[in-house]
PDB file of C-alpha atoms and ligand atoms in Angstrom:
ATOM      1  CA  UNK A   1      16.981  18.120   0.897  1.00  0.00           C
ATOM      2  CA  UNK A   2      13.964  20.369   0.566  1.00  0.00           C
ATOM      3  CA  UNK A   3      12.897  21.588  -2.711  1.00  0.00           C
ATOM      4  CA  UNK A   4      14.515  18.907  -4.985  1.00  0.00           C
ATOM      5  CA  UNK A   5      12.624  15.885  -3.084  1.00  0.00           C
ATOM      6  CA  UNK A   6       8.589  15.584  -4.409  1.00  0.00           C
ATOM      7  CA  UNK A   7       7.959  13.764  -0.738  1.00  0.00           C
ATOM      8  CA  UNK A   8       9.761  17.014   1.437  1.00  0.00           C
ATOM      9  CA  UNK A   9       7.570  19.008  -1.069  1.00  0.00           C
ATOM     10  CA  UNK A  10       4.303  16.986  -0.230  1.00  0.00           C
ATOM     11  CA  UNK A  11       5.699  17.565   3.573  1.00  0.00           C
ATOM     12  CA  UNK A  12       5.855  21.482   3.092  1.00  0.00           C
ATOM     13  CA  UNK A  13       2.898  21.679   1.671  1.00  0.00           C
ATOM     14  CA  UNK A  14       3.994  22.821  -1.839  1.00  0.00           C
ATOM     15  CA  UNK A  15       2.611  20.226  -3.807  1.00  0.00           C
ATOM     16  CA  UNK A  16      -0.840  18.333  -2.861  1.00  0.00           C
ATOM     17  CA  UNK A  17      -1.407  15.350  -1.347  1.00  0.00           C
ATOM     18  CA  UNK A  18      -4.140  13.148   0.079  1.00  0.00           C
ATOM     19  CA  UNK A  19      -3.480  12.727   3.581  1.00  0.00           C
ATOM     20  CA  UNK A  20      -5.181  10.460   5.633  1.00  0.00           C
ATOM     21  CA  UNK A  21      -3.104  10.298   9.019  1.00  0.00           C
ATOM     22  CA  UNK A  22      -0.624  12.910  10.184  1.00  0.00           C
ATOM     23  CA  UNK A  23       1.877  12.705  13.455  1.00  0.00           C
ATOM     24  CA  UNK A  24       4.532  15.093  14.410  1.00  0.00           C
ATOM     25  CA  UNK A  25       7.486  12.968  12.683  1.00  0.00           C
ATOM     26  CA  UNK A  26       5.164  11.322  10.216  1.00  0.00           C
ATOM     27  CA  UNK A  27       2.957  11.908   7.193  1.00  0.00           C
ATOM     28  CA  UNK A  28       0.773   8.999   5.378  1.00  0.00           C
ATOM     29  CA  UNK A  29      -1.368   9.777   2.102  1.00  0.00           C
ATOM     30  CA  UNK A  30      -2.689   8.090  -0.641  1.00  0.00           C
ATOM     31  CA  UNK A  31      -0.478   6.610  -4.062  1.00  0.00           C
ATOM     32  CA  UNK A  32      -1.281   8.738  -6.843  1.00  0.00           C
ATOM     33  CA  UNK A  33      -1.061   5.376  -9.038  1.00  0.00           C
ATOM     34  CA  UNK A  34      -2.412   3.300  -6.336  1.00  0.00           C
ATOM     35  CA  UNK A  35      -1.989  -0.220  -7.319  1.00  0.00           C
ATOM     36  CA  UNK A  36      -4.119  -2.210  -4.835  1.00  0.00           C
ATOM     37  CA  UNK A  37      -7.907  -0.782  -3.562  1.00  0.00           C
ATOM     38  CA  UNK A  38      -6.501   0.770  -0.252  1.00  0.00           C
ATOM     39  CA  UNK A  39      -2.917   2.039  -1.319  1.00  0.00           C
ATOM     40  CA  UNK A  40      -1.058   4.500   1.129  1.00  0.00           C
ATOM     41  CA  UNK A  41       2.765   5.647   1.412  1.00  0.00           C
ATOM     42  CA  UNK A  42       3.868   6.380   4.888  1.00  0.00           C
ATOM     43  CA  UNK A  43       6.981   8.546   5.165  1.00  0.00           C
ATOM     44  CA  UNK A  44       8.781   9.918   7.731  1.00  0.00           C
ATOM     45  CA  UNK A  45       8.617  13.973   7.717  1.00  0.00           C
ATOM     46  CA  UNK A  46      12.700  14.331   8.017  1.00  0.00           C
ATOM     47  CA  UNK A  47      14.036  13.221   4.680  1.00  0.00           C
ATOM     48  CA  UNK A  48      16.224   9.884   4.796  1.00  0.00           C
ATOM     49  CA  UNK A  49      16.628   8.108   1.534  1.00  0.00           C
ATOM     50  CA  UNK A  50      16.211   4.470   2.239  1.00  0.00           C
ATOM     51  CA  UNK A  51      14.629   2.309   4.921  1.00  0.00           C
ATOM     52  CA  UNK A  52      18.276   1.093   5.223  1.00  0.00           C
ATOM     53  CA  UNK A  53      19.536   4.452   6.120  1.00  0.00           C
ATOM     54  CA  UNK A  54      16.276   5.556   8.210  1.00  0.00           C
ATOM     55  CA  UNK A  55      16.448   2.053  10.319  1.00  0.00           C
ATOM     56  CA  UNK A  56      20.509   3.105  11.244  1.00  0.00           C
ATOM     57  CA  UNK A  57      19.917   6.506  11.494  1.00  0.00           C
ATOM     58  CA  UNK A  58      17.077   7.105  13.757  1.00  0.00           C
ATOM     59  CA  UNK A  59      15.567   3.995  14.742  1.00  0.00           C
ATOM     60  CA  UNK A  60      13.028   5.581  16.622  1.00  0.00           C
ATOM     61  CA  UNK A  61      12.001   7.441  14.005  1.00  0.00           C
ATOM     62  CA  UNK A  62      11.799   4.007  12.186  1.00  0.00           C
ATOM     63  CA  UNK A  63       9.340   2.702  14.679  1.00  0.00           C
ATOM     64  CA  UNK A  64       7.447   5.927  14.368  1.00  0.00           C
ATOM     65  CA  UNK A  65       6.700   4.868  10.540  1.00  0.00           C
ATOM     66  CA  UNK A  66       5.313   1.489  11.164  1.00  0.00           C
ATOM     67  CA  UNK A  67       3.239   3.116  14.129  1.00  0.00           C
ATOM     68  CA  UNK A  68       1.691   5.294  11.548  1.00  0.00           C
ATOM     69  CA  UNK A  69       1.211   2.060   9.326  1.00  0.00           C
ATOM     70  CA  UNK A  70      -0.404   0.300  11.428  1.00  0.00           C
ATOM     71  CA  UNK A  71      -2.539   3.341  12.631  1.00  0.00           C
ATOM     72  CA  UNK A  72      -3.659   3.523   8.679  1.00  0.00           C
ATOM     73  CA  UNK A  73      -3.969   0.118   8.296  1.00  0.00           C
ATOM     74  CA  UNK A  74      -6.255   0.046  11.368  1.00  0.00           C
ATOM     75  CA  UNK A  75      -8.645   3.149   9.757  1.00  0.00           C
ATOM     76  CA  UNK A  76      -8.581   1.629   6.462  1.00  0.00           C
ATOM     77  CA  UNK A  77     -10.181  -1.786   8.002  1.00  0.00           C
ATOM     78  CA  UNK A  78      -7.226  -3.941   6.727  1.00  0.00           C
ATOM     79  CA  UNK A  79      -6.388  -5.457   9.866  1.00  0.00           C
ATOM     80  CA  UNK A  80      -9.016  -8.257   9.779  1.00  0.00           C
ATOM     81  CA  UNK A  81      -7.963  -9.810   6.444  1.00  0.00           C
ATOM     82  CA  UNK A  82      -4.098  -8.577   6.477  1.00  0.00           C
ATOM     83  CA  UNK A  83      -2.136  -6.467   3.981  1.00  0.00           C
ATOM     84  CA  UNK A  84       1.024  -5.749   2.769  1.00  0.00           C
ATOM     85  CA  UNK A  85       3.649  -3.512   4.109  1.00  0.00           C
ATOM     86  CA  UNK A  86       6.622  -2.603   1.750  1.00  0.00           C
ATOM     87  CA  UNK A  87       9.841  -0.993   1.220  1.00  0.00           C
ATOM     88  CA  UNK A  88      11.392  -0.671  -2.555  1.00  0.00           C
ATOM     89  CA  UNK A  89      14.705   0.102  -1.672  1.00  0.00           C
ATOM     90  CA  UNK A  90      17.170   1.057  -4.229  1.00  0.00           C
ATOM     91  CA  UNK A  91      17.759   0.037  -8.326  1.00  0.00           C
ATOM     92  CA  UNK A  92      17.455  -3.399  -7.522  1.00  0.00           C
ATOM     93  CA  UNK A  93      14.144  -2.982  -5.414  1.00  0.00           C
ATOM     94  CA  UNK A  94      12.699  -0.626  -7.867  1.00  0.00           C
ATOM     95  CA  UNK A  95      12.514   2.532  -5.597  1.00  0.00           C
ATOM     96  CA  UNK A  96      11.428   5.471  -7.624  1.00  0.00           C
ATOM     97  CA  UNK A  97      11.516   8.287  -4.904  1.00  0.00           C
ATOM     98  CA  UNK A  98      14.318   8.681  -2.731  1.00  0.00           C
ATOM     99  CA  UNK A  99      12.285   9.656  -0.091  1.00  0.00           C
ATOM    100  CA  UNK A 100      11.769   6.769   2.203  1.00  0.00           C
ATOM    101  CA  UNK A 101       8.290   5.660   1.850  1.00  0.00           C
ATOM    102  CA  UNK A 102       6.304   2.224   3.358  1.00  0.00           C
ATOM    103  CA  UNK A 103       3.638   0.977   0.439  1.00  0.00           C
ATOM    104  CA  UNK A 104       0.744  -0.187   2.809  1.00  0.00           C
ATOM    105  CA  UNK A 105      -1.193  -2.328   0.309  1.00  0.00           C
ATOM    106  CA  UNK A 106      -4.329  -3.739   0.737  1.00  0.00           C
ATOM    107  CA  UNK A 107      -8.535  -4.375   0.254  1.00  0.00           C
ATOM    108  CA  UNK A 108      -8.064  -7.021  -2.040  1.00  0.00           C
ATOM    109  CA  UNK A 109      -5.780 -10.483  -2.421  1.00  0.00           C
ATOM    110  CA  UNK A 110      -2.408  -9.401  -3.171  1.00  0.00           C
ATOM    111  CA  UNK A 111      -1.083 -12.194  -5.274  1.00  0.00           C
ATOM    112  CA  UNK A 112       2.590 -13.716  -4.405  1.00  0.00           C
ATOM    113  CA  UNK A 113       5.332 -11.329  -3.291  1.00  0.00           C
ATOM    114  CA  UNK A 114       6.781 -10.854  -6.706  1.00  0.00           C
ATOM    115  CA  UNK A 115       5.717 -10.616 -10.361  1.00  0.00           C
ATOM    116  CA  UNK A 116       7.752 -13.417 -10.965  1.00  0.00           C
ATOM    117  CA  UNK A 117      10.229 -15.870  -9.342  1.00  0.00           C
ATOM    118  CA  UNK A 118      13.946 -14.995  -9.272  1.00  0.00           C
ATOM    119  CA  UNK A 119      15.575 -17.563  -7.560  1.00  0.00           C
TER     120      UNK A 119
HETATM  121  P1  5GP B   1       8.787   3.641  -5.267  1.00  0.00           P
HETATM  122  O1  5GP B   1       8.873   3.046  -6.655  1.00  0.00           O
HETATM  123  O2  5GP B   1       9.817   4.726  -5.073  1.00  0.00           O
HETATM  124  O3  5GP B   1       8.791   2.611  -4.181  1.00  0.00           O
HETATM  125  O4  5GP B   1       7.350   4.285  -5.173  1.00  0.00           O
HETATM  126  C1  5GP B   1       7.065   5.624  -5.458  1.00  0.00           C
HETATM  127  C2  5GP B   1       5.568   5.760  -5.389  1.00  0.00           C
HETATM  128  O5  5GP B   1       5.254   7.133  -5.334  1.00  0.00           O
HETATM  129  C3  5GP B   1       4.832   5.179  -6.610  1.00  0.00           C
HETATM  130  O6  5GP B   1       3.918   4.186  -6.174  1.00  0.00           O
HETATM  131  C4  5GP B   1       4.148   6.392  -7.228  1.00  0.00           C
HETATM  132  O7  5GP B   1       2.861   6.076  -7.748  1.00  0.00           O
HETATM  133  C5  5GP B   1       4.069   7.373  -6.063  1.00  0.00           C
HETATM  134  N1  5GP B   1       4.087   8.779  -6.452  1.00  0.00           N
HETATM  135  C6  5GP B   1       4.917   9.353  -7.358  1.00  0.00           C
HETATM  136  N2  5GP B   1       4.672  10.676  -7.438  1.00  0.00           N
HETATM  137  C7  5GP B   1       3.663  10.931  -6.550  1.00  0.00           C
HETATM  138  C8  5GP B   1       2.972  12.126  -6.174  1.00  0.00           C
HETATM  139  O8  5GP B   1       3.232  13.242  -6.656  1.00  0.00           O
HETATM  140  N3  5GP B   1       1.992  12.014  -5.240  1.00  0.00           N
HETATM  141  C9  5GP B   1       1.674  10.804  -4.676  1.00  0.00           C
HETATM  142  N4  5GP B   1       0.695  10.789  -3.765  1.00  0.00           N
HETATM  143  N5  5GP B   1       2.313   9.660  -4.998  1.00  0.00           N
HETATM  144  C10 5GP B   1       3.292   9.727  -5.925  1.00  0.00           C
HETATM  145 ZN1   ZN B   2      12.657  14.236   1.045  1.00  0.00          ZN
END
């Protein structure tokens, strides 16, 4: 991947980002439509897709990501009342970049888990 993937860019350096926690394999900075008070995407630096294909791929890496989210989630003082953790993972779950990203969400109520019941 590399230049065609905005999140490898944001890893590079090539296009600016608000970072607020960095590791070797990992790289968490703020939504640029942030759609909660605290609102931070954690990625892994090596570009997988999908949680799906990050998870069988390298699961240690994986782990690595919620480390990181839980790191921000600590600095951001969301641990107290709780927050939400999320992967949108393909058409169906709405992902937009196919970068894999966690949404940490949090600093206010979040409401239910979707817009709107499905089942
Ligand atoms: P998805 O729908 O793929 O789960 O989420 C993509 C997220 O990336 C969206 O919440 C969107 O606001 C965010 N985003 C898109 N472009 C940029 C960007 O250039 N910089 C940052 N920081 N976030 C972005
Ligand atoms: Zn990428």
């Amino acid at each position: 991947m590399g230049s065609d993937c905005l999140f490898c860019r944001i890893v590079a350096g090539e296009i600016p980002a608000t970072v607020v926690r960095e590791t070797d394999t990992t790289l968490a900075f703020r939504d640029i439509d942030p759609k909660a008070p605290v609102h931070v995407l954690v990625i892994p630096k090596e570009h997988y897709a999908d949680v799906a294909t990050l998870a069988q791929g390298d699961p240690a890496l994986a782990a690595d990501v919620l480390a990181t989210s839980a790191a921000v989630a600590e600095d951001e003082g969301l641990l107290g009342d709780g927050f939400r953790l999320m992967f949108n993972t393909g058409v169906y779950g709405g992902q937009e970049v196919f970068h894999v990203h966690a949404h940490l969400l949090g600093g206010a109520p979040l409401g239910p888990m979707l817009a709107r019941g499905l089942a």
